[in-house]
PDB file of C-alpha atoms and ligand atoms in Angstrom:
ATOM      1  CA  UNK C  18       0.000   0.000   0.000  1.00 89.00           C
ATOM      2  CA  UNK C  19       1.214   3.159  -0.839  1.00 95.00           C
ATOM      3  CA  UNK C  20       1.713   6.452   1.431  1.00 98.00           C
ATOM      4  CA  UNK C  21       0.906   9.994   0.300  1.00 98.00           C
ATOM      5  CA  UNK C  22       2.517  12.530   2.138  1.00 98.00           C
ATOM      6  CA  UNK C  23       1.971  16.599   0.793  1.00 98.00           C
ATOM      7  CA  UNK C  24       4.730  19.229   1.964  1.00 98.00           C
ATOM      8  CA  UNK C  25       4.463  23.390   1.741  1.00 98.00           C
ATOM      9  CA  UNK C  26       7.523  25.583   1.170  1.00 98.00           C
ATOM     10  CA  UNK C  27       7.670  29.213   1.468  1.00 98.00           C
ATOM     11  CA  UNK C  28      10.704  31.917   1.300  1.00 98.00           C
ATOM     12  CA  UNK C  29      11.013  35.321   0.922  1.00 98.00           C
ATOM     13  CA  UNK C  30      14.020  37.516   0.275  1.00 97.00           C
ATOM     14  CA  UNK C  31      15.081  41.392  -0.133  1.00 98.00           C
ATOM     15  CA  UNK C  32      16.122  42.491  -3.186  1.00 98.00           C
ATOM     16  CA  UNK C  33      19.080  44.196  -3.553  1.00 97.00           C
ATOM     17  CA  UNK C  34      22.024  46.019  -5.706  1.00 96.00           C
ATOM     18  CA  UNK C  35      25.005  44.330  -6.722  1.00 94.00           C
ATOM     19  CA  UNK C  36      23.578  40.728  -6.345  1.00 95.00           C
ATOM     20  CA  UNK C  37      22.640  38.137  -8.432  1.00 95.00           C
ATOM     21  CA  UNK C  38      19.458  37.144  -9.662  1.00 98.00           C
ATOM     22  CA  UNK C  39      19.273  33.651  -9.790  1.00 97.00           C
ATOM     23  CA  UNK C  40      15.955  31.482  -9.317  1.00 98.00           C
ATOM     24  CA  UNK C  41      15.458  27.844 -10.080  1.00 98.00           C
ATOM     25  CA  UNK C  42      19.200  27.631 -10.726  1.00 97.00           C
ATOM     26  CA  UNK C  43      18.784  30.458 -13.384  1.00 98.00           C
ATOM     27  CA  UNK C  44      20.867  33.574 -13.552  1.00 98.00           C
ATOM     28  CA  UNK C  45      18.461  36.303 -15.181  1.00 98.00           C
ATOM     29  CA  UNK C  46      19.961  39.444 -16.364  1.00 96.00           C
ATOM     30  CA  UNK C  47      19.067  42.003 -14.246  1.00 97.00           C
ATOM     31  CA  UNK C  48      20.214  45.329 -12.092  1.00 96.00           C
ATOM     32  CA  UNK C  49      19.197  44.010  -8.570  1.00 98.00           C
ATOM     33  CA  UNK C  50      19.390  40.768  -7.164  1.00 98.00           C
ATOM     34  CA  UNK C  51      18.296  38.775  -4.223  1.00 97.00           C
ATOM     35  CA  UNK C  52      20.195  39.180  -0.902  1.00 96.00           C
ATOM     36  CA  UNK C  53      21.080  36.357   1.307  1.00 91.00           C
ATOM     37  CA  UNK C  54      23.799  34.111   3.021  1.00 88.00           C
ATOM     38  CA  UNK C  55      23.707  31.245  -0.272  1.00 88.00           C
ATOM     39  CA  UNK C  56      22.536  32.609  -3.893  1.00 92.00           C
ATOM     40  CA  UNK C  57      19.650  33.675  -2.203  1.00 95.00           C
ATOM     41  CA  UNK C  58      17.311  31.160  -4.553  1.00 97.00           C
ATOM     42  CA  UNK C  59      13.982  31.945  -3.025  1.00 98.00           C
ATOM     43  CA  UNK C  60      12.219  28.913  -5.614  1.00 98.00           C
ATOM     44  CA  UNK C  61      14.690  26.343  -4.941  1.00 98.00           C
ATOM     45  CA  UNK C  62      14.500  27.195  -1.513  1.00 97.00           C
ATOM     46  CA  UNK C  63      11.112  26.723  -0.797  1.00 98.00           C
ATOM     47  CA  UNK C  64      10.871  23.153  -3.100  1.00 98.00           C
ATOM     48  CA  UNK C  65      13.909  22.279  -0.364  1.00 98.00           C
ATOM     49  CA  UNK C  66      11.397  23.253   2.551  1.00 98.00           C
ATOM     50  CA  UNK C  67       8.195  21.507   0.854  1.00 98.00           C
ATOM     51  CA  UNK C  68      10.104  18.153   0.418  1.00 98.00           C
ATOM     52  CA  UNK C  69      11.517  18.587   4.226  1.00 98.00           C
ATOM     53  CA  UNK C  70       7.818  19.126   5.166  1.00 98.00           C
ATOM     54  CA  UNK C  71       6.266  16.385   3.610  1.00 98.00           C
ATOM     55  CA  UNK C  72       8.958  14.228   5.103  1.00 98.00           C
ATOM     56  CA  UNK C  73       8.514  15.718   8.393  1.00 98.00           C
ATOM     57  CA  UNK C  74      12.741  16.124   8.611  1.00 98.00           C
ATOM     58  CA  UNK C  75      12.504  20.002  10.149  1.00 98.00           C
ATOM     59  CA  UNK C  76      13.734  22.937   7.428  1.00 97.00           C
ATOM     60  CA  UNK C  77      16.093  24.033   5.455  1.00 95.00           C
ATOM     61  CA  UNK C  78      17.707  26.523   8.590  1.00 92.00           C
ATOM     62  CA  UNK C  79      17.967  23.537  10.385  1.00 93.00           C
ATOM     63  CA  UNK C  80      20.064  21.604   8.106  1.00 92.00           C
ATOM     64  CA  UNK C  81      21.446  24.475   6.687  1.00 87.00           C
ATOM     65  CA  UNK C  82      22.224  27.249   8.899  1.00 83.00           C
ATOM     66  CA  UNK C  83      22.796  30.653   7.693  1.00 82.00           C
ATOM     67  CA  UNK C  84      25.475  31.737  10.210  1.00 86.00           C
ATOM     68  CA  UNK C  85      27.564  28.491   8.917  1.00 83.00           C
ATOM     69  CA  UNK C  86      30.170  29.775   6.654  1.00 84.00           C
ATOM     70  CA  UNK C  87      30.497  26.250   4.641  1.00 80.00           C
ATOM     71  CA  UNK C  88      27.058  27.584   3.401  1.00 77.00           C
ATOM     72  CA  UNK C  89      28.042  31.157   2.644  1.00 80.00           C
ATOM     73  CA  UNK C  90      27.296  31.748  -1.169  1.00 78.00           C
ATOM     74  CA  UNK C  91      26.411  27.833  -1.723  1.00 81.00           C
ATOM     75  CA  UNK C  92      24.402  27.237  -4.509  1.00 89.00           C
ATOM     76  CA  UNK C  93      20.983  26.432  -3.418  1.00 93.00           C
ATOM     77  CA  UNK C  94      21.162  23.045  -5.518  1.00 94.00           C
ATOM     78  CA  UNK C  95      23.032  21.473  -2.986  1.00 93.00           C
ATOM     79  CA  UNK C  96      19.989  22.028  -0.423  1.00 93.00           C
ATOM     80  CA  UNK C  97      17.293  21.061  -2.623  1.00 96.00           C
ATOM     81  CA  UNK C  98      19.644  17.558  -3.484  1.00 96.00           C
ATOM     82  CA  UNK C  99      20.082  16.763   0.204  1.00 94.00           C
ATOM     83  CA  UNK C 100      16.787  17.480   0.934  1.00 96.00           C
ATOM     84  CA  UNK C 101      15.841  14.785  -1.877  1.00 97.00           C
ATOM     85  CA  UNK C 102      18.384  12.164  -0.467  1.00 96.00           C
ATOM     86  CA  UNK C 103      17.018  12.659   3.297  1.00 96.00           C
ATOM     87  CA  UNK C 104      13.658  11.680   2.225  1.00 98.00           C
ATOM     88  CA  UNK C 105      14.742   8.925   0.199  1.00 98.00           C
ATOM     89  CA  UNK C 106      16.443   7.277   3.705  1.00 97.00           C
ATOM     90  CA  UNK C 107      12.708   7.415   4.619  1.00 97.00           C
ATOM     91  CA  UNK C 108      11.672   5.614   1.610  1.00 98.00           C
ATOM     92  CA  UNK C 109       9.976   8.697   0.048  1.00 98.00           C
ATOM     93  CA  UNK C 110      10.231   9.427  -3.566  1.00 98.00           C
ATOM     94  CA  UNK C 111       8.699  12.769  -5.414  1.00 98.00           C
ATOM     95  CA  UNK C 112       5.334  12.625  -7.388  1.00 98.00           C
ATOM     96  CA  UNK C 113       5.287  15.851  -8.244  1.00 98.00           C
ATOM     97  CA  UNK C 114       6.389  19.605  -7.374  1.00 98.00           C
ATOM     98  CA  UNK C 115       4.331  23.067  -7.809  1.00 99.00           C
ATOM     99  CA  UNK C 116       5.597  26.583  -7.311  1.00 99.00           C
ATOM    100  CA  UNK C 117       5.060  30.083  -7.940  1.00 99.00           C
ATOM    101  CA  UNK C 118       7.680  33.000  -7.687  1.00 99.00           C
ATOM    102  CA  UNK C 119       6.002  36.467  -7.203  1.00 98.00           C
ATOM    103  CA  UNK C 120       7.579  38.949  -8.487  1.00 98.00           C
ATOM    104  CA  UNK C 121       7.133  42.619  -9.469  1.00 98.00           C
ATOM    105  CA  UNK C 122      10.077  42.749 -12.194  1.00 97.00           C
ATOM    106  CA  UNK C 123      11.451  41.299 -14.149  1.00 98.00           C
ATOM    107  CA  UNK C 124       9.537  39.126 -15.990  1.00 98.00           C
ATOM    108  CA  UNK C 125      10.363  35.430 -15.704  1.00 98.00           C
ATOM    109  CA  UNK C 126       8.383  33.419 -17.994  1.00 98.00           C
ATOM    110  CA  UNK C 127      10.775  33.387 -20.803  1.00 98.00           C
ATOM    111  CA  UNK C 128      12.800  31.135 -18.210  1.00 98.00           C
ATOM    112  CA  UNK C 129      10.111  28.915 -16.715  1.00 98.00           C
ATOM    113  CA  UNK C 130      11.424  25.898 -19.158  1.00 98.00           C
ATOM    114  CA  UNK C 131      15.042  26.019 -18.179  1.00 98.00           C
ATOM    115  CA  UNK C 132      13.681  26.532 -14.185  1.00 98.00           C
ATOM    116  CA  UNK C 133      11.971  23.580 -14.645  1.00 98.00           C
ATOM    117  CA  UNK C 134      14.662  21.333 -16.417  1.00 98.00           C
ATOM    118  CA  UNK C 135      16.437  22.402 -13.146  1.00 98.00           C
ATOM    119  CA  UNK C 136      14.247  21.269 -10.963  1.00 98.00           C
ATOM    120  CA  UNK C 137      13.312  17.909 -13.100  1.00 98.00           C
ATOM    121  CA  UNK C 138      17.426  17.315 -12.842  1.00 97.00           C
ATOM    122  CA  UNK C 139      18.287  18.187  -9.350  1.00 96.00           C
ATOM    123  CA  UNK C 140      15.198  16.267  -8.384  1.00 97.00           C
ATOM    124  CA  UNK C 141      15.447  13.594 -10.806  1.00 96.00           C
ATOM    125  CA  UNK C 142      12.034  13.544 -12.316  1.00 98.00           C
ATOM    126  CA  UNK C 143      10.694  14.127 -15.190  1.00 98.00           C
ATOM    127  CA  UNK C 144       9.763  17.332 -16.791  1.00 98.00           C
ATOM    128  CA  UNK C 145       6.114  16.775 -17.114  1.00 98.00           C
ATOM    129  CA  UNK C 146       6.245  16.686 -13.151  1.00 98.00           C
ATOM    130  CA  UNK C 147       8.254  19.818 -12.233  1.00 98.00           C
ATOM    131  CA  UNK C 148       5.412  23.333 -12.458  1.00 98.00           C
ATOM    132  CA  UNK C 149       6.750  26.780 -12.119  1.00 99.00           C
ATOM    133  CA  UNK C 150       4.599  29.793 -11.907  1.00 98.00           C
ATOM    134  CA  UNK C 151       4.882  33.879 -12.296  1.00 98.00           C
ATOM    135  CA  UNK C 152       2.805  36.128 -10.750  1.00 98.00           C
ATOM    136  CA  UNK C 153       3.181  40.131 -10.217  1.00 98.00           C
ATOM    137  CA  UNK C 154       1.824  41.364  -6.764  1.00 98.00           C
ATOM    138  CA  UNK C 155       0.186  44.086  -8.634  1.00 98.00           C
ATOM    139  CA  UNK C 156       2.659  46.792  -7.256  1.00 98.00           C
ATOM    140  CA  UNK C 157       1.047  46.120  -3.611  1.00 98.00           C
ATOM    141  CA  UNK C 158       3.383  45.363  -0.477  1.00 98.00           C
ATOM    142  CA  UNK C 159       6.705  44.899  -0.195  1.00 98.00           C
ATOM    143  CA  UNK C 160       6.886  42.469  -3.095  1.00 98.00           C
ATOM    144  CA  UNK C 161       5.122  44.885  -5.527  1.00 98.00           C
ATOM    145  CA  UNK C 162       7.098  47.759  -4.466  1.00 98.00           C
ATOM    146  CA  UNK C 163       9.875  46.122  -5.497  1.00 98.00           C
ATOM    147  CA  UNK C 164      11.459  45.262  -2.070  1.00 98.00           C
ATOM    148  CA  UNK C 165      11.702  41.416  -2.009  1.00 98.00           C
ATOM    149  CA  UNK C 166      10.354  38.719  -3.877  1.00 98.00           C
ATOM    150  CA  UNK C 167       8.768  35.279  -2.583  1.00 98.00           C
ATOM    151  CA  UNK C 168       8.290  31.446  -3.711  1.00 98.00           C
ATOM    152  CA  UNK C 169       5.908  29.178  -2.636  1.00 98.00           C
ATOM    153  CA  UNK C 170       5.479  25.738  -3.322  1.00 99.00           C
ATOM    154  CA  UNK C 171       3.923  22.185  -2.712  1.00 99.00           C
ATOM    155  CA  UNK C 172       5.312  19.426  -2.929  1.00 98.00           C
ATOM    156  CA  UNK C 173       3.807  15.201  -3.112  1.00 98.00           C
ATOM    157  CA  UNK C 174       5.847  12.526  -1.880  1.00 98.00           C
ATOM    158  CA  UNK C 175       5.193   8.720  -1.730  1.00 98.00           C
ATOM    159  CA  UNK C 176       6.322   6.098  -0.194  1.00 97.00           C
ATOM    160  CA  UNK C 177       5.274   2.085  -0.697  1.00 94.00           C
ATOM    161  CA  UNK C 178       3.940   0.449  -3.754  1.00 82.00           C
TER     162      UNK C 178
HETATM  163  O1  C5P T 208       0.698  38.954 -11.724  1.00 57.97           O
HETATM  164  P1  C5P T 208      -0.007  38.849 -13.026  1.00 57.97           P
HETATM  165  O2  C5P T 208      -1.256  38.011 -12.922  1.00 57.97           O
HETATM  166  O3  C5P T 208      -0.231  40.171 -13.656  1.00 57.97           O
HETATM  167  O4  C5P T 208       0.964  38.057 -14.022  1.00 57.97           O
HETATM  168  C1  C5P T 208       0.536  37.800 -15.328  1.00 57.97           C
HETATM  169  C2  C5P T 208       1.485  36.825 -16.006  1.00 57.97           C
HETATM  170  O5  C5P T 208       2.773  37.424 -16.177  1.00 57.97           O
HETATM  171  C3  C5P T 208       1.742  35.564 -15.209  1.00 57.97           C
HETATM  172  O6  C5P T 208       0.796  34.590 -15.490  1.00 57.97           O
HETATM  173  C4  C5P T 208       3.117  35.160 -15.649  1.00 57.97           C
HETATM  174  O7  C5P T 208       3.046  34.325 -16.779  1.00 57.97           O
HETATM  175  C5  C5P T 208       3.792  36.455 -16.063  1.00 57.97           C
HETATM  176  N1  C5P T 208       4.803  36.942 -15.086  1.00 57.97           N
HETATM  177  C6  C5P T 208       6.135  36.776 -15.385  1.00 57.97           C
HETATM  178  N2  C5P T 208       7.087  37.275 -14.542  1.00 57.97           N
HETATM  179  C7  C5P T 208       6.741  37.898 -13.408  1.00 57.97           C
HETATM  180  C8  C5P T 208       5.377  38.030 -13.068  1.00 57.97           C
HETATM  181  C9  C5P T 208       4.428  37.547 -13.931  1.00 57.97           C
HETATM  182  O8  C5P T 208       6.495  36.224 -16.404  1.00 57.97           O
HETATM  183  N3  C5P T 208       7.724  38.396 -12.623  1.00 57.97           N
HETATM  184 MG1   MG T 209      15.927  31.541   1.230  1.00 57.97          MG
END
């Protein structure tokens, strides 16, 4: 019998000058960036906290932690593909994954594919499983005044036949 487990991920991070802007793995051109201790990857962190939360295995601070300097600039990859391996050891394998990055600017859907081959690769599924979504926040709060930016996602694990 099998077991369905379902796991939510959230991060949020400033926005900044003289940082990259890289989300699901992908550098997009741009004259801010996201600040943070690692690349700041606000969609690959929150598929890392979805598959800890379906798993029940704590967050990514907790396996991670930001005043660690082995983490300092890490590429967020290497969370998301731990996260993976720890819920393997529990015998859980990924169904699927769903996000959404909100965003004011720049637009991101010219990237969504190579996001998503990303994800598919670092969490070895295929494509047809891996969903990334764009939305604005319609110039409200801090996200639409620019100020930070957010990802959210869900995540299915299972585990049995
Ligand atoms: O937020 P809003 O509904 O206006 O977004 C409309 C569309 O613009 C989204 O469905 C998405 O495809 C795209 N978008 C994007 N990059 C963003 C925000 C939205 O490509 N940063
Ligand atoms: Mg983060």
């Amino acid at each position: 019998m099998s077991e369905y487990r379902t796991g939510l991920g959230w991060d949020n991070h400033r926005t900044g000058p003289g940082r990259p802007l890289i989300i699901g793995g992908v550098t997009i051109p741009c004259e801010f960036g996201l600040e943070g201790h690692s690349d700041a990857d606000i969609l690959l962190h929150a598929v890392t906290d979805a598959i800890l939360g379906a798993a029940a295995l704590g967050d990514i601070g907790m396996h991670f932690p930001d005043t660690d300097p082995r983490w300092k600039g890490a590429a967020s990859s290497l969370f998301l593909k731990h996260a993976v391996a720890l819920a393997a050891e529990k015998g859980f394998e990924i169904v699927n994954v769903d996000s959404t990055v909100i965003l004011e600017k720049p637009k991101l859907k010219d990237h969504r594919l190579s996001m998503r081959e990303n994800l598919a690769s670092a969490l070895n599924l295929e494509l047809d499983r891996v969903s990334v979504k764009f939305k604005t926040s319609e110039k409200v709060g801090p996200v639409g005044e620019g100020r930070s930016a957010e990802a959210q996602a869900v995540v299915l694990l299972k585990r049995g036949d």
